[in-house]
mmCIF file with all atom_site columns, C-alpha atoms in Angstrom:
data_model
loop_
_atom_site.group_PDB
_atom_site.id
_atom_site.type_symbol
_atom_site.label_atom_id
_atom_site.label_alt_id
_atom_site.label_comp_id
_atom_site.label_asym_id
_atom_site.label_entity_id
_atom_site.label_seq_id
_atom_site.pdbx_PDB_ins_code
_atom_site.Cartn_x
_atom_site.Cartn_y
_atom_site.Cartn_z
_atom_site.occupancy
_atom_site.B_iso_or_equiv
_atom_site.pdbx_formal_charge
_atom_site.auth_seq_id
_atom_site.auth_comp_id
_atom_site.auth_asym_id
_atom_site.auth_atom_id
_atom_site.pdbx_PDB_model_num
ATOM 1   C CA . MET A 1 1   ? -36.567 -19.160 -0.807  1.00 0.00 ? 274 MET A CA 1
ATOM 2   C CA . ARG A 1 2   ? -33.428 -18.997 1.433   1.00 0.00 ? 275 ARG A CA 1
ATOM 3   C CA . PHE A 1 3   ? -29.896 -18.033 0.670   1.00 0.00 ? 276 PHE A CA 1
ATOM 4   C CA . THR A 1 4   ? -26.905 -18.630 2.918   1.00 0.00 ? 277 THR A CA 1
ATOM 5   C CA . VAL A 1 5   ? -23.739 -16.481 2.694   1.00 0.00 ? 278 VAL A CA 1
ATOM 6   C CA . SER A 1 6   ? -20.378 -17.657 3.773   1.00 0.00 ? 279 SER A CA 1
ATOM 7   C CA . ALA A 1 7   ? -18.111 -15.386 5.933   1.00 0.00 ? 280 ALA A CA 1
ATOM 8   C CA . GLY A 1 8   ? -15.548 -15.982 3.319   1.00 0.00 ? 281 GLY A CA 1
ATOM 9   C CA . LEU A 1 9   ? -17.451 -14.538 0.574   1.00 0.00 ? 282 LEU A CA 1
ATOM 10  C CA . ILE A 1 10  ? -18.551 -11.528 2.280   1.00 0.00 ? 283 ILE A CA 1
ATOM 11  C CA . ALA A 1 11  ? -15.001 -11.067 3.163   1.00 0.00 ? 284 ALA A CA 1
ATOM 12  C CA . ALA A 1 12  ? -13.734 -11.298 -0.393  1.00 0.00 ? 285 ALA A CA 1
ATOM 13  C CA . ILE A 1 13  ? -16.616 -8.835  -1.460  1.00 0.00 ? 286 ILE A CA 1
ATOM 14  C CA . VAL A 1 14  ? -15.290 -6.449  1.086   1.00 0.00 ? 287 VAL A CA 1
ATOM 15  C CA . LEU A 1 15  ? -11.690 -6.702  0.041   1.00 0.00 ? 288 LEU A CA 1
ATOM 16  C CA . LEU A 1 16  ? -12.457 -6.372  -3.621  1.00 0.00 ? 289 LEU A CA 1
ATOM 17  C CA . GLN A 1 17  ? -14.463 -3.256  -2.760  1.00 0.00 ? 290 GLN A CA 1
ATOM 18  C CA . GLY A 1 18  ? -11.688 -1.742  -1.215  1.00 0.00 ? 291 GLY A CA 1
ATOM 19  C CA . CYS A 1 19  ? -9.401  -2.009  -4.320  1.00 0.00 ? 292 CYS A CA 1
ATOM 20  C CA . SER A 1 20  ? -11.724 -0.213  -6.345  1.00 0.00 ? 293 SER A CA 1
ATOM 21  C CA . LYS A 1 21  ? -13.254 2.708   -4.425  1.00 0.00 ? 294 LYS A CA 1
ATOM 22  C CA . PRO A 1 22  ? -12.687 4.713   -1.082  1.00 0.00 ? 295 PRO A CA 1
ATOM 23  C CA . PRO A 1 23  ? -14.704 3.567   1.810   1.00 0.00 ? 296 PRO A CA 1
ATOM 24  C CA . ALA A 1 24  ? -18.296 5.015   2.183   1.00 0.00 ? 297 ALA A CA 1
ATOM 25  C CA . ASP A 1 25  ? -18.242 6.156   5.620   1.00 0.00 ? 298 ASP A CA 1
ATOM 26  C CA . ASP A 1 26  ? -15.745 8.160   7.950   1.00 0.00 ? 299 ASP A CA 1
ATOM 27  C CA . ASN A 1 27  ? -15.142 5.397   10.475  1.00 0.00 ? 300 ASN A CA 1
ATOM 28  C CA . ALA A 1 28  ? -13.764 2.890   8.059   1.00 0.00 ? 301 ALA A CA 1
ATOM 29  C CA . ALA A 1 29  ? -10.615 1.202   8.654   1.00 0.00 ? 302 ALA A CA 1
ATOM 30  C CA . LEU A 1 30  ? -8.943  2.793   5.869   1.00 0.00 ? 303 LEU A CA 1
ATOM 31  C CA . ASP A 1 31  ? -9.768  6.276   4.983   1.00 0.00 ? 304 ASP A CA 1
ATOM 32  C CA . ALA A 1 32  ? -8.656  6.882   1.032   1.00 0.00 ? 305 ALA A CA 1
ATOM 33  C CA . VAL A 1 33  ? -6.858  9.831   -0.323  1.00 0.00 ? 306 VAL A CA 1
ATOM 34  C CA . PRO A 1 34  ? -8.281  10.980  -3.683  1.00 0.00 ? 307 PRO A CA 1
ATOM 35  C CA . VAL A 1 35  ? -6.429  10.061  -6.805  1.00 0.00 ? 308 VAL A CA 1
ATOM 36  C CA . SER A 1 36  ? -5.208  13.356  -8.175  1.00 0.00 ? 309 SER A CA 1
ATOM 37  C CA . GLN A 1 37  ? -1.739  12.856  -9.887  1.00 0.00 ? 310 GLN A CA 1
ATOM 38  C CA . SER A 1 38  ? -1.321  11.805  -13.609 1.00 0.00 ? 311 SER A CA 1
ATOM 39  C CA . ALA A 1 39  ? 1.651   10.263  -15.238 1.00 0.00 ? 312 ALA A CA 1
ATOM 40  C CA . ASP A 1 40  ? 3.021   13.903  -16.077 1.00 0.00 ? 313 ASP A CA 1
ATOM 41  C CA . ALA A 1 41  ? 2.872   14.885  -12.510 1.00 0.00 ? 314 ALA A CA 1
ATOM 42  C CA . LYS A 1 42  ? 6.196   15.563  -10.934 1.00 0.00 ? 315 LYS A CA 1
ATOM 43  C CA . ALA A 1 43  ? 7.220   13.146  -7.942  1.00 0.00 ? 316 ALA A CA 1
ATOM 44  C CA . PRO A 1 44  ? 8.985   14.224  -5.033  1.00 0.00 ? 317 PRO A CA 1
ATOM 45  C CA . PRO A 1 45  ? 12.601  13.120  -5.209  1.00 0.00 ? 318 PRO A CA 1
ATOM 46  C CA . ALA A 1 46  ? 13.488  9.376   -4.507  1.00 0.00 ? 319 ALA A CA 1
ATOM 47  C CA . ASP A 1 47  ? 15.340  10.502  -1.250  1.00 0.00 ? 320 ASP A CA 1
ATOM 48  C CA . ASN A 1 48  ? 12.323  12.611  -0.178  1.00 0.00 ? 321 ASN A CA 1
ATOM 49  C CA . VAL A 1 49  ? 9.912   11.194  2.490   1.00 0.00 ? 322 VAL A CA 1
ATOM 50  C CA . ASP A 1 50  ? 7.766   14.331  3.212   1.00 0.00 ? 323 ASP A CA 1
ATOM 51  C CA . THR A 1 51  ? 3.992   13.344  3.492   1.00 0.00 ? 324 THR A CA 1
ATOM 52  C CA . LEU A 1 52  ? 1.010   15.475  2.420   1.00 0.00 ? 325 LEU A CA 1
ATOM 53  C CA . ASP A 1 53  ? -0.359  15.592  6.174   1.00 0.00 ? 326 ASP A CA 1
ATOM 54  C CA . GLY A 1 54  ? 3.153   16.277  7.507   1.00 0.00 ? 327 GLY A CA 1
ATOM 55  C CA . SER A 1 55  ? 3.350   12.895  9.691   1.00 0.00 ? 328 SER A CA 1
ATOM 56  C CA . LYS A 1 56  ? 6.809   11.154  9.975   1.00 0.00 ? 329 LYS A CA 1
ATOM 57  C CA . PHE A 1 57  ? 6.993   7.251   10.453  1.00 0.00 ? 330 PHE A CA 1
ATOM 58  C CA . ALA A 1 58  ? 9.399   7.560   13.082  1.00 0.00 ? 331 ALA A CA 1
ATOM 59  C CA . SER A 1 59  ? 7.083   9.409   15.218  1.00 0.00 ? 332 SER A CA 1
ATOM 60  C CA . PHE A 1 60  ? 4.471   6.796   15.589  1.00 0.00 ? 333 PHE A CA 1
ATOM 61  C CA . LYS A 1 61  ? 4.522   3.516   17.871  1.00 0.00 ? 334 LYS A CA 1
ATOM 62  C CA . THR A 1 62  ? 3.797   0.876   15.681  1.00 0.00 ? 335 THR A CA 1
ATOM 63  C CA . ASP A 1 63  ? 1.626   -2.178  16.307  1.00 0.00 ? 336 ASP A CA 1
ATOM 64  C CA . VAL A 1 64  ? 2.241   -5.035  13.774  1.00 0.00 ? 337 VAL A CA 1
ATOM 65  C CA . ALA A 1 65  ? -1.023  -7.027  14.276  1.00 0.00 ? 338 ALA A CA 1
ATOM 66  C CA . ALA A 1 66  ? -2.801  -3.765  13.620  1.00 0.00 ? 339 ALA A CA 1
ATOM 67  C CA . GLY A 1 67  ? -0.884  -3.582  10.451  1.00 0.00 ? 340 GLY A CA 1
ATOM 68  C CA . GLU A 1 68  ? -1.545  -7.117  9.461   1.00 0.00 ? 341 GLU A CA 1
ATOM 69  C CA . LYS A 1 69  ? -5.315  -6.170  9.637   1.00 0.00 ? 342 LYS A CA 1
ATOM 70  C CA . VAL A 1 70  ? -4.622  -3.066  7.426   1.00 0.00 ? 343 VAL A CA 1
ATOM 71  C CA . PHE A 1 71  ? -3.063  -5.377  5.164   1.00 0.00 ? 344 PHE A CA 1
ATOM 72  C CA . MET A 1 72  ? -6.305  -7.174  4.714   1.00 0.00 ? 345 MET A CA 1
ATOM 73  C CA . ALA A 1 73  ? -7.353  -4.586  2.011   1.00 0.00 ? 346 ALA A CA 1
ATOM 74  C CA . CYS A 1 74  ? -3.826  -5.364  0.010   1.00 0.00 ? 347 CYS A CA 1
ATOM 75  C CA . ARG A 1 75  ? -4.360  -9.239  -0.149  1.00 0.00 ? 348 ARG A CA 1
ATOM 76  C CA . THR A 1 76  ? -6.521  -8.957  -3.145  1.00 0.00 ? 349 THR A CA 1
ATOM 77  C CA . CYS A 1 77  ? -3.662  -7.825  -5.161  1.00 0.00 ? 350 CYS A CA 1
ATOM 78  C CA . HIS A 1 78  ? -0.291  -8.618  -3.325  1.00 0.00 ? 351 HIS A CA 1
ATOM 79  C CA . SER A 1 79  ? 1.087   -11.733 -1.833  1.00 0.00 ? 352 SER A CA 1
ATOM 80  C CA . THR A 1 80  ? 3.347   -11.975 1.149   1.00 0.00 ? 353 THR A CA 1
ATOM 81  C CA . LYS A 1 81  ? 5.062   -15.213 0.073   1.00 0.00 ? 354 LYS A CA 1
ATOM 82  C CA . PRO A 1 82  ? 8.317   -14.595 -1.981  1.00 0.00 ? 355 PRO A CA 1
ATOM 83  C CA . GLY A 1 83  ? 7.938   -15.143 -5.600  1.00 0.00 ? 356 GLY A CA 1
ATOM 84  C CA . ILE A 1 84  ? 4.185   -14.857 -5.621  1.00 0.00 ? 357 ILE A CA 1
ATOM 85  C CA . ASN A 1 85  ? 3.194   -12.216 -7.891  1.00 0.00 ? 358 ASN A CA 1
ATOM 86  C CA . MET A 1 86  ? -0.288  -11.412 -8.365  1.00 0.00 ? 359 MET A CA 1
ATOM 87  C CA . THR A 1 87  ? -2.144  -8.034  -9.808  1.00 0.00 ? 360 THR A CA 1
ATOM 88  C CA . GLY A 1 88  ? 0.675   -6.355  -7.932  1.00 0.00 ? 361 GLY A CA 1
ATOM 89  C CA . PRO A 1 89  ? 4.333   -7.729  -6.811  1.00 0.00 ? 362 PRO A CA 1
ATOM 90  C CA . SER A 1 90  ? 4.889   -9.941  -3.870  1.00 0.00 ? 363 SER A CA 1
ATOM 91  C CA . LEU A 1 91  ? 5.655   -7.745  -0.993  1.00 0.00 ? 364 LEU A CA 1
ATOM 92  C CA . HIS A 1 92  ? 7.941   -10.339 0.834   1.00 0.00 ? 365 HIS A CA 1
ATOM 93  C CA . GLY A 1 93  ? 11.174  -8.558  1.798   1.00 0.00 ? 366 GLY A CA 1
ATOM 94  C CA . LEU A 1 94  ? 10.260  -5.378  0.109   1.00 0.00 ? 367 LEU A CA 1
ATOM 95  C CA . GLN A 1 95  ? 12.403  -3.038  2.183   1.00 0.00 ? 368 GLN A CA 1
ATOM 96  C CA . GLY A 1 96  ? 15.806  -2.534  0.999   1.00 0.00 ? 369 GLY A CA 1
ATOM 97  C CA . HIS A 1 97  ? 15.196  -3.248  -2.339  1.00 0.00 ? 370 HIS A CA 1
ATOM 98  C CA . HIS A 1 98  ? 14.840  -0.831  -5.269  1.00 0.00 ? 371 HIS A CA 1
ATOM 99  C CA . SER A 1 99  ? 11.735  0.154   -6.956  1.00 0.00 ? 372 SER A CA 1
ATOM 100 C CA . GLY A 1 100 ? 10.541  -2.067  -10.037 1.00 0.00 ? 373 GLY A CA 1
ATOM 101 C CA . GLN A 1 101 ? 12.929  -4.820  -9.359  1.00 0.00 ? 374 GLN A CA 1
ATOM 102 C CA . ILE A 1 102 ? 10.949  -7.965  -7.940  1.00 0.00 ? 375 ILE A CA 1
ATOM 103 C CA . PRO A 1 103 ? 11.685  -10.708 -10.313 1.00 0.00 ? 376 PRO A CA 1
ATOM 104 C CA . GLY A 1 104 ? 8.869   -11.803 -12.493 1.00 0.00 ? 377 GLY A CA 1
ATOM 105 C CA . TYR A 1 105 ? 6.487   -8.891  -12.312 1.00 0.00 ? 378 TYR A CA 1
ATOM 106 C CA . LYS A 1 106 ? 5.933   -6.297  -15.107 1.00 0.00 ? 379 LYS A CA 1
ATOM 107 C CA . TYR A 1 107 ? 6.309   -2.990  -13.647 1.00 0.00 ? 380 TYR A CA 1
ATOM 108 C CA . SER A 1 108 ? 5.355   0.428   -15.103 1.00 0.00 ? 381 SER A CA 1
ATOM 109 C CA . GLU A 1 109 ? 7.834   2.525   -16.749 1.00 0.00 ? 382 GLU A CA 1
ATOM 110 C CA . ALA A 1 110 ? 7.540   5.054   -14.034 1.00 0.00 ? 383 ALA A CA 1
ATOM 111 C CA . ASN A 1 111 ? 8.092   2.546   -11.129 1.00 0.00 ? 384 ASN A CA 1
ATOM 112 C CA . LYS A 1 112 ? 11.210  1.075   -12.938 1.00 0.00 ? 385 LYS A CA 1
ATOM 113 C CA . ALA A 1 113 ? 12.471  4.677   -13.549 1.00 0.00 ? 386 ALA A CA 1
ATOM 114 C CA . SER A 1 114 ? 11.604  6.186   -10.095 1.00 0.00 ? 387 SER A CA 1
ATOM 115 C CA . GLY A 1 115 ? 15.215  5.598   -8.307  1.00 0.00 ? 388 GLY A CA 1
ATOM 116 C CA . ILE A 1 116 ? 13.333  4.560   -5.119  1.00 0.00 ? 389 ILE A CA 1
ATOM 117 C CA . THR A 1 117 ? 14.825  2.195   -2.460  1.00 0.00 ? 390 THR A CA 1
ATOM 118 C CA . TRP A 1 118 ? 12.139  1.237   -0.316  1.00 0.00 ? 391 TRP A CA 1
ATOM 119 C CA . THR A 1 119 ? 12.610  2.087   3.315   1.00 0.00 ? 392 THR A CA 1
ATOM 120 C CA . ASN A 1 120 ? 10.210  2.267   5.844   1.00 0.00 ? 393 ASN A CA 1
ATOM 121 C CA . GLU A 1 121 ? 9.912   5.835   5.660   1.00 0.00 ? 394 GLU A CA 1
ATOM 122 C CA . LYS A 1 122 ? 9.699   6.011   1.786   1.00 0.00 ? 395 LYS A CA 1
ATOM 123 C CA . LEU A 1 123 ? 6.850   3.117   1.990   1.00 0.00 ? 396 LEU A CA 1
ATOM 124 C CA . PHE A 1 124 ? 5.066   5.476   4.388   1.00 0.00 ? 397 PHE A CA 1
ATOM 125 C CA . GLN A 1 125 ? 5.188   8.398   2.103   1.00 0.00 ? 398 GLN A CA 1
ATOM 126 C CA . TYR A 1 126 ? 4.097   5.941   -0.740  1.00 0.00 ? 399 TYR A CA 1
ATOM 127 C CA . LEU A 1 127 ? 1.025   4.425   0.939   1.00 0.00 ? 400 LEU A CA 1
ATOM 128 C CA . GLU A 1 128 ? -0.220  7.913   1.585   1.00 0.00 ? 401 GLU A CA 1
ATOM 129 C CA . ASN A 1 129 ? -0.782  8.281   -1.933  1.00 0.00 ? 402 ASN A CA 1
ATOM 130 C CA . PRO A 1 130 ? 1.163   5.803   -4.541  1.00 0.00 ? 403 PRO A CA 1
ATOM 131 C CA . GLN A 1 131 ? 0.220   8.101   -7.500  1.00 0.00 ? 404 GLN A CA 1
ATOM 132 C CA . ARG A 1 132 ? 1.838   11.165  -5.998  1.00 0.00 ? 405 ARG A CA 1
ATOM 133 C CA . VAL A 1 133 ? 5.354   9.410   -5.055  1.00 0.00 ? 406 VAL A CA 1
ATOM 134 C CA . VAL A 1 134 ? 5.088   7.419   -8.367  1.00 0.00 ? 407 VAL A CA 1
ATOM 135 C CA . PRO A 1 135 ? 3.210   9.397   -11.104 1.00 0.00 ? 408 PRO A CA 1
ATOM 136 C CA . GLY A 1 136 ? 2.228   6.701   -13.674 1.00 0.00 ? 409 GLY A CA 1
ATOM 137 C CA . THR A 1 137 ? 2.466   3.816   -11.501 1.00 0.00 ? 410 THR A CA 1
ATOM 138 C CA . LYS A 1 138 ? 0.155   0.725   -12.182 1.00 0.00 ? 411 LYS A CA 1
ATOM 139 C CA . MET A 1 139 ? -0.953  0.648   -8.547  1.00 0.00 ? 412 MET A CA 1
ATOM 140 C CA . SER A 1 140 ? -4.381  1.976   -8.585  1.00 0.00 ? 413 SER A CA 1
ATOM 141 C CA . TYR A 1 141 ? -5.057  2.086   -4.780  1.00 0.00 ? 414 TYR A CA 1
ATOM 142 C CA . VAL A 1 142 ? -5.701  5.545   -3.609  1.00 0.00 ? 415 VAL A CA 1
ATOM 143 C CA . GLY A 1 143 ? -3.854  5.197   -0.236  1.00 0.00 ? 416 GLY A CA 1
ATOM 144 C CA . VAL A 1 144 ? -4.130  5.141   3.381   1.00 0.00 ? 417 VAL A CA 1
ATOM 145 C CA . LYS A 1 145 ? -4.833  8.628   4.732   1.00 0.00 ? 418 LYS A CA 1
ATOM 146 C CA . ASP A 1 146 ? -4.914  7.640   8.574   1.00 0.00 ? 419 ASP A CA 1
ATOM 147 C CA . PRO A 1 147 ? -0.967  8.001   9.177   1.00 0.00 ? 420 PRO A CA 1
ATOM 148 C CA . GLN A 1 148 ? -1.267  5.441   12.323  1.00 0.00 ? 421 GLN A CA 1
ATOM 149 C CA . GLN A 1 149 ? -2.687  2.706   10.145  1.00 0.00 ? 422 GLN A CA 1
ATOM 150 C CA . ARG A 1 150 ? -0.092  3.411   7.663   1.00 0.00 ? 423 ARG A CA 1
ATOM 151 C CA . ALA A 1 151 ? 2.657   3.163   10.265  1.00 0.00 ? 424 ALA A CA 1
ATOM 152 C CA . ASP A 1 152 ? 1.168   0.026   11.284  1.00 0.00 ? 425 ASP A CA 1
ATOM 153 C CA . LEU A 1 153 ? 0.973   -1.268  7.702   1.00 0.00 ? 426 LEU A CA 1
ATOM 154 C CA . VAL A 1 154 ? 4.709   -0.538  7.046   1.00 0.00 ? 427 VAL A CA 1
ATOM 155 C CA . ALA A 1 155 ? 5.625   -2.258  10.377  1.00 0.00 ? 428 ALA A CA 1
ATOM 156 C CA . TYR A 1 156 ? 3.856   -5.407  9.259   1.00 0.00 ? 429 TYR A CA 1
ATOM 157 C CA . LEU A 1 157 ? 5.313   -5.418  5.651   1.00 0.00 ? 430 LEU A CA 1
ATOM 158 C CA . ASP A 1 158 ? 8.762   -4.890  7.422   1.00 0.00 ? 431 ASP A CA 1
ATOM 159 C CA . THR A 1 159 ? 8.372   -8.421  9.387   1.00 0.00 ? 432 THR A CA 1
ATOM 160 C CA . LEU A 1 160 ? 8.185   -10.201 5.906   1.00 0.00 ? 433 LEU A CA 1
ATOM 161 C CA . LYS A 1 161 ? 11.591  -11.067 5.579   1.00 0.00 ? 434 LYS A CA 1
#
C-alpha cells in the first residue's frame, strides 16, 4: 500500500507541534524558553523592556523576510489580517496599541490589566517569554530564545500596518 503526503499537510503538522512543545534539537529555527511563570508571578513594569538574556532590540540589524519565516510558527494561532482573530488576536497593527484592546478578542484579565503599550522593544521582551512579561496570559507559546530571530519577528510584525 502506498501513501502520499502533501507538503501542506507536513507544514501544518510542524506548525501545530511548534505551538505545543519546544523544538527537539538545538539547531531548530525557534529555540524555546521554558515556561516557569505562574499567574501569581510578578511581571516587569509595563515600561520596562529588560530581557532575561540582556539583549536589546535596538542592537540588532533586522531582516523582515527572516522575521516572516519565524512568524510561520505563530500562524497557527494568529492572523496578520485586521479583524481576523483566531486562537490568539490579530497581530495587524499591533505596535502602538495597548495590550488587551484588539476588538473582538477575549483577553485574559492579566493581559487587559498589564498596562503595556506594544512597542518594538516591549514585543522583543514579551516574545522572549510571554508568561514572564504577562503572568496569567492565555498565550501558551513559550517564547523565542534566539534574540536575532526575535528581533526579525518584531520587525516583520511592525510591517503589518
